Amino acid sequence: MPHLAYISFDTVPAPKGAATHIAAFSRALAGAFGSVDLVTVCGAAASEPHAERWPGVFHTELPGLGINLIDRVLCFRGCLERWLSGRGFELVQFRSIFEGIPLLRLRPRPRLIFEVNGLPSIELKHRYPRVADDRELMRKLIAQEQACLDAADRIVTPSEVTARYLTASRFVEAAKIRVIPNGVDTDLFHASDAATEFGPEIPLLYFGTLAQWQGVDLAVRAVAQICAQAPARLTILGAGSGRQREAIRALAGKLGIGARVEIAPPVGQPELVQALHRSFAVLAPLAMNDRNTQQGCCPLKILEGMAAGVPVIASDLPVVRELGEHGRHFLLVKPGSVDQIAQAVLQLRGDPVLWHQVSVGAREHILRHYTWERSGAALAAVCEELGMSLASRA
């Protein structure tokens, strides 16, 4: 009998943080327990055959078709229910209510790990602003979230901020929450072998989605301020809508730096490492809103930049502070402060010793605390708590 499944309403593989996280966790589960069934969504009408994506990871893609998110979720849920029929699992890990609700209907029900990276009742309004005014939809989202939280045998989350929110606002018992932060492939995300030398122009990098909560507009405004004192260039690598891209281009043009802001699609991890090594600093100006302060997150852009030995300038939020120390592992700035972002870049530019100190300190900190091996071992321990036996002991 298949014993372990990992199910997510996400596309894998893909050049985004969720896909990186899922790939790392699924490989960790397969390594610890011999094999895992990974189920994700695809945009095609027909599912991909059951294939071994990575050693021991048997990947099935189920369609999620429709003109809007609700249609896509309902399509995926129906396909998932049919896929689950006749299969029995000892343990299933899932990442959202979109795949979680069908699991609650299973009889007998397997042991469940709810991996809470984000909650739709908080997340969706930042992608679809009109959702915030739809009280009936919000009521249903919260009810489904609570049903999954209550039914889960364990809840795994990457941030202490999220854990505190779940206990204080969603009445989850602290005893069943396990905080497992994201990690980094430190062999892939390595420090540059070449001597770090930059010309007169300051190359800056932002990578991630173009969503409002990421604060990309703040990065653009900061570059305009920097350019008043020193030439700078911002490369933006991220997924976003045409409207989001045009808004960034319009802002850069209005500020007179249109030629100094490049917007490109997301790239694979090897190409991202190359982009990091060409960069003087990474900008991660997370906005001050409930997406970042209540729900919490564990930003891979910060961890991956640190692992590559590139100084990261990030918003001084609890979700960031729990990852390291200001001045040693990154530079923190007041959330929403364009002035402080610009000042931090210029401070690094004028202080090569500080740049080197943060570069080396960040890399060492990641090696000690934020590897996927470390996170994967913590996840395997949670599965053991729920009765799973390691492959070496089976």
CSV table of C-alpha atoms in Angstrom, one decimal:
chain,number,residue,atom,x,y,z
A,1,MET,CA,0.0,0.0,0.0
A,2,PRO,CA,1.3,3.5,-0.8
A,3,HIS,CA,2.1,5.0,2.5
A,4,LEU,CA,2.8,8.7,2.0
A,5,ALA,CA,1.5,11.5,-0.2
A,6,TYR,CA,2.3,15.1,-0.6
A,7,ILE,CA,-0.4,17.1,-2.4
A,8,SER,CA,-0.4,20.7,-3.5
A,9,PHE,CA,-2.5,23.0,-5.7
A,10,ASP,CA,0.7,24.4,-7.2
A,11,THR,CA,2.7,23.9,-10.4
A,12,VAL,CA,5.9,21.8,-10.1
A,13,PRO,CA,8.5,22.3,-11.4
A,14,ALA,CA,8.4,26.1,-11.8
A,15,PRO,CA,10.7,29.1,-11.3
A,16,LYS,CA,9.0,30.2,-8.1
A,17,GLY,CA,9.5,29.7,-4.3
A,18,ALA,CA,6.6,27.4,-3.7
A,19,ALA,CA,7.9,25.0,-6.4
A,20,THR,CA,11.4,25.1,-4.9
A,21,HIS,CA,9.9,24.3,-1.4
A,22,ILE,CA,7.8,21.5,-2.7
A,23,ALA,CA,10.6,19.9,-4.6
A,24,ALA,CA,12.9,20.0,-1.6
A,25,PHE,CA,10.3,18.6,0.8
A,26,SER,CA,9.2,15.9,-1.5
A,27,ARG,CA,12.8,14.7,-2.0
A,28,ALA,CA,13.3,14.8,1.7
A,29,LEU,CA,10.3,12.7,2.3
A,30,ALA,CA,11.3,10.2,-0.3
A,31,GLY,CA,14.8,10.0,1.1
A,32,ALA,CA,13.5,9.4,4.6
A,33,PHE,CA,10.7,7.0,3.9
A,34,GLY,CA,11.6,5.3,0.6
A,35,SER,CA,9.0,7.0,-1.6
A,36,VAL,CA,6.3,9.6,-1.8
A,37,ASP,CA,3.4,10.3,-4.1
A,38,LEU,CA,3.6,13.9,-5.2
A,39,VAL,CA,0.3,15.4,-6.6
A,40,THR,CA,0.3,18.9,-8.1
A,41,VAL,CA,-1.8,20.9,-10.5
A,42,CYS,CA,-1.2,21.4,-14.3
A,43,GLY,CA,-2.9,23.6,-16.8
A,44,ALA,CA,-3.4,20.8,-19.4
A,45,ALA,CA,-6.7,18.9,-19.9
A,46,ALA,CA,-5.0,15.6,-19.3
A,47,SER,CA,-2.9,14.6,-16.4
A,48,GLU,CA,0.7,13.5,-16.9
A,49,PRO,CA,1.3,9.8,-16.4
A,50,HIS,CA,2.6,8.7,-12.9
A,51,ALA,CA,6.3,9.5,-13.4
A,52,GLU,CA,9.3,9.4,-11.1
A,53,ARG,CA,10.2,13.1,-11.0
A,54,TRP,CA,13.1,12.6,-8.6
A,55,PRO,CA,14.4,9.4,-6.9
A,56,GLY,CA,11.5,8.0,-5.0
A,57,VAL,CA,9.2,10.9,-5.9
A,58,PHE,CA,6.3,9.7,-8.0
A,59,HIS,CA,4.7,12.7,-9.5
A,60,THR,CA,1.1,13.0,-10.8
A,61,GLU,CA,-0.2,16.2,-12.3
A,62,LEU,CA,-4.0,16.8,-12.2
A,63,PRO,CA,-5.7,19.4,-14.2
A,64,GLY,CA,-7.1,22.6,-12.7
A,65,LEU,CA,-9.0,24.2,-15.6
A,66,GLY,CA,-11.4,27.1,-15.5
A,67,ILE,CA,-11.8,30.8,-16.3
A,68,ASN,CA,-11.3,31.8,-12.7
A,69,LEU,CA,-9.6,30.6,-9.5
A,70,ILE,CA,-12.8,29.0,-8.1
A,71,ASP,CA,-13.4,27.0,-11.3
A,72,ARG,CA,-9.8,25.8,-11.3
A,73,VAL,CA,-10.0,24.8,-7.7
A,74,LEU,CA,-13.2,22.9,-8.2
A,75,CYS,CA,-11.8,21.1,-11.3
A,76,PHE,CA,-8.7,20.1,-9.3
A,77,ARG,CA,-10.7,18.9,-6.3
A,78,GLY,CA,-12.9,16.7,-8.5
A,79,CYS,CA,-9.8,15.2,-10.2
A,80,LEU,CA,-8.1,14.7,-6.8
A,81,GLU,CA,-11.1,12.9,-5.3
A,82,ARG,CA,-11.1,10.5,-8.3
A,83,TRP,CA,-7.4,10.0,-7.9
A,84,LEU,CA,-7.7,9.3,-4.2
A,85,SER,CA,-10.5,6.8,-4.7
A,86,GLY,CA,-9.1,3.3,-4.1
A,87,ARG,CA,-5.8,4.5,-2.8
A,88,GLY,CA,-5.1,4.3,0.9
A,89,PHE,CA,-2.4,6.4,2.6
A,90,GLU,CA,-1.0,6.3,6.1
A,91,LEU,CA,-0.1,10.0,6.0
A,92,VAL,CA,-0.8,12.9,3.7
A,93,GLN,CA,0.8,16.3,3.7
A,94,PHE,CA,-1.1,19.1,2.1
A,95,ARG,CA,-0.5,22.9,1.6
A,96,SER,CA,-3.9,24.6,1.4
A,97,ILE,CA,-7.6,24.2,1.7
A,98,PHE,CA,-7.8,23.7,-2.0
A,99,GLU,CA,-6.5,20.2,-1.7
A,100,GLY,CA,-7.2,19.8,2.0
A,101,ILE,CA,-11.0,19.7,1.9
A,102,PRO,CA,-11.2,16.5,-0.2
A,103,LEU,CA,-8.8,14.9,2.2
A,104,LEU,CA,-11.2,15.6,5.1
A,105,ARG,CA,-13.9,13.5,3.4
A,106,LEU,CA,-11.7,10.3,3.2
A,107,ARG,CA,-12.9,7.3,5.2
A,108,PRO,CA,-10.8,6.0,6.8
A,109,ARG,CA,-9.0,9.3,7.1
A,110,PRO,CA,-5.2,9.2,7.0
A,111,ARG,CA,-3.1,11.1,9.4
A,112,LEU,CA,-2.8,14.7,8.1
A,113,ILE,CA,0.0,17.3,8.1
A,114,PHE,CA,-1.3,20.7,7.1
A,115,GLU,CA,1.6,22.8,5.8
A,116,VAL,CA,0.5,26.4,6.3
A,117,ASN,CA,2.5,28.7,4.2
A,118,GLY,CA,-0.4,31.1,3.5
A,119,LEU,CA,-4.1,31.3,4.1
A,120,PRO,CA,-6.5,32.3,1.3
A,121,SER,CA,-8.5,34.5,3.7
A,122,ILE,CA,-5.4,36.7,4.0
A,123,GLU,CA,-3.6,36.0,0.8
A,124,LEU,CA,-6.2,36.3,-1.9
A,125,LYS,CA,-7.2,39.9,-1.4
A,126,HIS,CA,-3.6,40.9,-2.3
A,127,ARG,CA,-4.0,39.1,-5.6
A,128,TYR,CA,-7.7,39.8,-6.2
A,129,PRO,CA,-8.6,43.1,-4.4
A,130,ARG,CA,-12.3,42.6,-4.9
A,131,VAL,CA,-12.2,39.5,-2.7
A,132,ALA,CA,-11.9,41.6,0.4
A,133,ASP,CA,-15.5,42.9,-0.1
A,134,ASP,CA,-17.0,39.5,-0.7
A,135,ARG,CA,-18.1,38.7,2.8
A,136,GLU,CA,-19.7,35.3,1.8
A,137,LEU,CA,-16.6,34.1,0.1
A,138,MET,CA,-14.4,35.2,3.0
A,139,ARG,CA,-16.7,33.4,5.4
A,140,LYS,CA,-16.4,30.2,3.4
A,141,LEU,CA,-12.6,30.5,3.1
A,142,ILE,CA,-12.2,31.0,6.9
A,143,ALA,CA,-14.6,28.1,7.6
A,144,GLN,CA,-12.6,25.7,5.3
A,145,GLU,CA,-9.3,26.9,6.8
A,146,GLN,CA,-10.6,26.2,10.3
A,147,ALA,CA,-11.8,22.8,9.3
A,148,CYS,CA,-8.4,21.9,7.9
A,149,LEU,CA,-6.6,23.4,11.0
A,150,ASP,CA,-8.8,21.5,13.4
A,151,ALA,CA,-8.5,18.1,11.5
A,152,ALA,CA,-4.8,18.2,11.0
A,153,ASP,CA,-2.7,16.0,13.3
A,154,ARG,CA,0.2,18.3,12.9
A,155,ILE,CA,0.6,21.8,11.4
A,156,VAL,CA,3.9,22.7,9.8
A,157,THR,CA,4.7,26.4,9.1
A,158,PRO,CA,7.9,28.2,8.1
A,159,SER,CA,7.6,31.1,10.4
A,160,GLU,CA,7.2,31.8,14.1
A,161,VAL,CA,5.0,34.8,13.1
A,162,THR,CA,2.6,32.4,11.4
A,163,ALA,CA,2.7,30.0,14.4
A,164,ARG,CA,1.8,32.9,16.8
A,165,TYR,CA,-1.1,33.9,14.5
A,166,LEU,CA,-2.5,30.4,14.4
A,167,THR,CA,-2.5,30.0,18.2
A,168,ALA,CA,-3.7,33.6,19.0
A,169,SER,CA,-6.3,34.1,16.2
A,170,ARG,CA,-7.2,30.6,14.9
A,171,PHE,CA,-7.1,28.9,18.3
A,172,VAL,CA,-4.8,26.1,17.2
A,173,GLU,CA,-3.1,24.2,20.0
A,174,ALA,CA,0.6,25.1,20.1
A,175,ALA,CA,1.5,21.5,20.8
A,176,LYS,CA,0.6,20.4,17.3
A,177,ILE,CA,2.5,23.2,15.5
A,178,ARG,CA,6.0,22.7,14.2
A,179,VAL,CA,8.0,25.6,12.8
A,180,ILE,CA,10.2,24.4,10.0
A,181,PRO,CA,11.8,27.3,8.1
A,182,ASN,CA,12.6,27.2,4.4
A,183,GLY,CA,16.1,26.2,3.3
A,184,VAL,CA,18.6,26.7,0.5
A,185,ASP,CA,20.5,24.3,-1.7
A,186,THR,CA,23.9,25.7,-0.6
A,187,ASP,CA,25.8,23.8,-3.3
A,188,LEU,CA,23.8,25.5,-6.0
A,189,PHE,CA,23.5,28.9,-4.2
A,190,HIS,CA,27.2,29.4,-3.5
A,191,ALA,CA,29.4,32.4,-3.0
A,192,SER,CA,31.1,33.7,-6.1
A,193,ASP,CA,34.5,32.2,-6.8
A,194,ALA,CA,35.6,35.4,-8.5
A,195,ALA,CA,36.9,38.4,-6.7
A,196,THR,CA,34.0,40.8,-6.1
A,197,GLU,CA,34.6,43.9,-8.1
A,198,PHE,CA,32.0,46.4,-9.3
A,199,GLY,CA,32.3,49.3,-11.6
A,200,PRO,CA,30.9,52.8,-11.1
A,201,GLU,CA,27.4,51.6,-11.7
A,202,ILE,CA,25.6,49.8,-8.7
A,203,PRO,CA,23.8,46.6,-10.0
A,204,LEU,CA,20.9,45.8,-7.8
A,205,LEU,CA,18.6,42.8,-8.0
A,206,TYR,CA,15.0,42.0,-7.0
A,207,PHE,CA,13.6,38.6,-7.7
A,208,GLY,CA,10.2,37.2,-6.8
A,209,THR,CA,6.6,37.9,-7.8
A,210,LEU,CA,5.5,41.4,-8.7
A,211,ALA,CA,2.7,41.4,-6.1
A,212,GLN,CA,2.0,44.6,-4.2
A,213,TRP,CA,3.0,43.0,-0.9
A,214,GLN,CA,6.5,42.5,-2.1
A,215,GLY,CA,7.2,46.2,-2.3
A,216,VAL,CA,8.7,46.3,-5.8
A,217,ASP,CA,7.6,49.9,-6.2
A,218,LEU,CA,9.7,50.8,-3.2
A,219,ALA,CA,12.8,49.3,-4.9
A,220,VAL,CA,12.2,51.3,-8.0
A,221,ARG,CA,11.8,54.6,-6.0
A,222,ALA,CA,14.9,53.8,-4.1
A,223,VAL,CA,16.9,53.4,-7.3
A,224,ALA,CA,15.8,56.8,-8.4
A,225,GLN,CA,17.1,58.3,-5.2
A,226,ILE,CA,20.4,56.4,-5.5
A,227,CYS,CA,20.9,57.6,-9.0
A,228,ALA,CA,20.9,61.2,-7.7
A,229,GLN,CA,24.2,60.4,-6.1
A,230,ALA,CA,25.6,57.4,-8.0
A,231,PRO,CA,24.6,55.5,-11.1
A,232,ALA,CA,22.6,52.4,-10.3
A,233,ARG,CA,20.6,49.8,-12.2
A,234,LEU,CA,17.8,47.5,-11.0
A,235,THR,CA,17.1,44.1,-12.5
A,236,ILE,CA,13.7,42.7,-11.7
A,237,LEU,CA,13.2,38.9,-12.2
A,238,GLY,CA,9.7,37.9,-11.5
A,239,ALA,CA,6.3,36.6,-12.5
A,240,GLY,CA,3.6,39.1,-12.8
A,241,SER,CA,0.6,40.2,-14.9
A,242,GLY,CA,1.0,42.6,-17.9
A,243,ARG,CA,-0.7,45.3,-15.8
A,244,GLN,CA,1.9,44.9,-13.0
A,245,ARG,CA,4.8,45.1,-15.4
A,246,GLU,CA,3.4,48.2,-17.1
A,247,ALA,CA,2.8,49.8,-13.7
A,248,ILE,CA,6.5,49.3,-12.8
A,249,ARG,CA,7.7,50.6,-16.2
A,250,ALA,CA,5.4,53.6,-15.9
A,251,LEU,CA,6.7,54.4,-12.4
A,252,ALA,CA,10.3,54.0,-13.6
A,253,GLY,CA,9.6,56.3,-16.5
A,254,LYS,CA,7.9,58.9,-14.3
A,255,LEU,CA,11.0,58.9,-12.0
A,256,GLY,CA,13.3,59.3,-15.0
A,257,ILE,CA,15.0,56.0,-14.6
A,258,GLY,CA,13.2,53.9,-17.3
A,259,ALA,CA,16.5,52.9,-18.9
A,260,ARG,CA,17.9,51.8,-15.5
A,261,VAL,CA,15.2,49.3,-14.6
A,262,GLU,CA,15.0,46.0,-16.5
A,263,ILE,CA,12.0,43.7,-16.0
A,264,ALA,CA,12.5,40.1,-17.0
A,265,PRO,CA,10.6,36.9,-16.5
A,266,PRO,CA,11.6,34.5,-13.7
A,267,VAL,CA,14.6,32.3,-14.4
A,268,GLY,CA,15.7,28.9,-13.3
A,269,GLN,CA,17.9,28.5,-10.2
A,270,PRO,CA,21.2,28.2,-12.1
A,271,GLU,CA,20.5,31.4,-14.0
A,272,LEU,CA,19.3,33.1,-10.8
A,273,VAL,CA,22.7,32.3,-9.1
A,274,GLN,CA,24.5,33.9,-12.0
A,275,ALA,CA,22.3,37.0,-11.7
A,276,LEU,CA,23.0,37.1,-7.9
A,277,HIS,CA,26.8,37.0,-8.6
A,278,ARG,CA,26.4,40.0,-10.9
A,279,SER,CA,24.6,42.0,-8.2
A,280,PHE,CA,25.9,44.3,-5.6
A,281,ALA,CA,22.9,43.8,-3.3
A,282,VAL,CA,19.5,42.1,-3.2
A,283,LEU,CA,16.5,44.3,-2.4
A,284,ALA,CA,13.6,42.7,-0.4
A,285,PRO,CA,11.4,45.6,0.6
A,286,LEU,CA,8.5,43.7,2.0
A,287,ALA,CA,5.4,45.9,2.6
A,288,MET,CA,3.9,46.3,6.0
A,289,ASN,CA,0.6,44.5,5.7
A,290,ASP,CA,-1.3,41.5,7.1
A,291,ARG,CA,0.3,39.3,4.4
A,292,ASN,CA,3.7,39.8,6.0
A,293,THR,CA,2.9,40.7,9.6
A,294,GLN,CA,0.0,38.4,10.6
A,295,GLN,CA,0.2,35.4,8.2
A,296,GLY,CA,3.9,35.4,8.1
A,297,CYS,CA,6.3,34.0,5.5
A,298,CYS,CA,9.9,32.8,5.2
A,299,PRO,CA,11.2,34.6,2.1
A,300,LEU,CA,13.4,32.5,-0.1
A,301,LYS,CA,14.7,35.6,-1.8
A,302,ILE,CA,16.4,36.6,1.4
A,303,LEU,CA,17.8,33.2,2.2
A,304,GLU,CA,19.0,32.5,-1.3
A,305,GLY,CA,20.6,36.0,-1.5
A,306,MET,CA,22.4,35.3,1.8
A,307,ALA,CA,23.6,31.9,0.7
A,308,ALA,CA,25.1,33.4,-2.5
A,309,GLY,CA,27.0,35.9,-0.4
A,310,VAL,CA,25.2,38.9,-1.8
A,311,PRO,CA,24.2,41.4,0.9
A,312,VAL,CA,20.4,41.6,1.3
A,313,ILE,CA,18.6,44.8,2.2
A,314,ALA,CA,15.2,43.9,3.6
A,315,SER,CA,12.3,45.4,5.6
A,316,ASP,CA,12.6,45.3,9.3
A,317,LEU,CA,9.7,43.0,10.0
A,318,PRO,CA,9.4,40.1,12.5
A,319,VAL,CA,9.4,37.6,9.6
A,320,VAL,CA,12.8,38.9,8.6
A,321,ARG,CA,14.2,39.5,12.0
A,322,GLU,CA,13.8,35.9,12.9
A,323,LEU,CA,16.1,34.9,10.1
A,324,GLY,CA,19.2,36.7,11.2
A,325,GLU,CA,20.8,39.8,12.7
A,326,HIS,CA,21.0,43.3,11.3
A,327,GLY,CA,24.5,44.3,10.3
A,328,ARG,CA,25.8,40.8,10.4
A,329,HIS,CA,23.6,38.8,8.1
A,330,PHE,CA,21.7,41.5,6.2
A,331,LEU,CA,20.7,45.2,6.5
A,332,LEU,CA,17.3,46.0,7.8
A,333,VAL,CA,15.4,49.2,6.9
A,334,LYS,CA,12.1,50.7,8.1
A,335,PRO,CA,9.2,49.1,6.2
A,336,GLY,CA,8.0,51.4,3.4
A,337,SER,CA,11.0,53.8,3.7
A,338,VAL,CA,12.5,54.5,0.3
A,339,ASP,CA,15.0,56.8,1.9
A,340,GLN,CA,16.4,54.0,4.1
A,341,ILE,CA,16.6,51.6,1.3
A,342,ALA,CA,18.7,54.1,-0.7
A,343,GLN,CA,20.8,55.0,2.3
A,344,ALA,CA,21.6,51.3,3.0
A,345,VAL,CA,22.8,50.7,-0.6
A,346,LEU,CA,25.0,53.8,-0.5
A,347,GLN,CA,26.3,52.8,3.0
A,348,LEU,CA,27.4,49.4,1.5
A,349,ARG,CA,28.9,51.2,-1.5
A,350,GLY,CA,31.0,53.5,0.7
A,351,ASP,CA,32.0,50.7,3.2
A,352,PRO,CA,33.6,47.7,1.4
A,353,VAL,CA,34.5,46.2,4.8
A,354,LEU,CA,30.8,46.2,5.8
A,355,TRP,CA,29.9,44.7,2.4
A,356,HIS,CA,32.4,41.9,2.9
A,357,GLN,CA,31.3,41.3,6.5
A,358,VAL,CA,27.7,40.9,5.6
A,359,SER,CA,28.5,38.8,2.6
A,360,VAL,CA,30.6,36.3,4.5
A,361,GLY,CA,28.4,36.4,7.7
A,362,ALA,CA,25.2,35.7,5.7
A,363,ARG,CA,26.7,32.7,3.9
A,364,GLU,CA,28.0,31.2,7.1
A,365,HIS,CA,24.6,31.8,8.8
A,366,ILE,CA,22.8,30.0,6.1
A,367,LEU,CA,25.2,27.0,6.2
A,368,ARG,CA,24.6,26.7,10.0
A,369,HIS,CA,20.8,27.2,10.1
A,370,TYR,CA,19.0,27.3,6.8
A,371,THR,CA,19.7,24.3,4.6
A,372,TRP,CA,17.1,22.1,2.9
A,373,GLU,CA,18.8,19.1,4.6
A,374,ARG,CA,18.1,20.6,8.0
A,375,SER,CA,14.5,21.4,7.1
A,376,GLY,CA,14.0,18.0,5.5
A,377,ALA,CA,15.2,16.2,8.6
A,378,ALA,CA,12.8,18.3,10.8
A,379,LEU,CA,9.9,17.4,8.5
A,380,ALA,CA,10.9,13.7,8.6
A,381,ALA,CA,10.8,13.9,12.4
A,382,VAL,CA,7.3,15.2,12.3
A,383,CYS,CA,6.3,12.3,10.2
A,384,GLU,CA,7.9,9.9,12.7
A,385,GLU,CA,5.9,11.6,15.5
A,386,LEU,CA,2.8,10.4,13.5
A,387,GLY,CA,3.9,6.8,13.3
A,388,MET,CA,5.9,6.7,10.0
A,389,SER,CA,9.0,4.5,10.0
A,390,LEU,CA,12.2,5.6,8.4
A,391,ALA,CA,13.1,3.5,5.3
A,392,SER,CA,16.3,2.3,7.1
A,393,ARG,CA,14.1,0.9,9.9
A,394,ALA,CA,11.2,-0.4,7.9
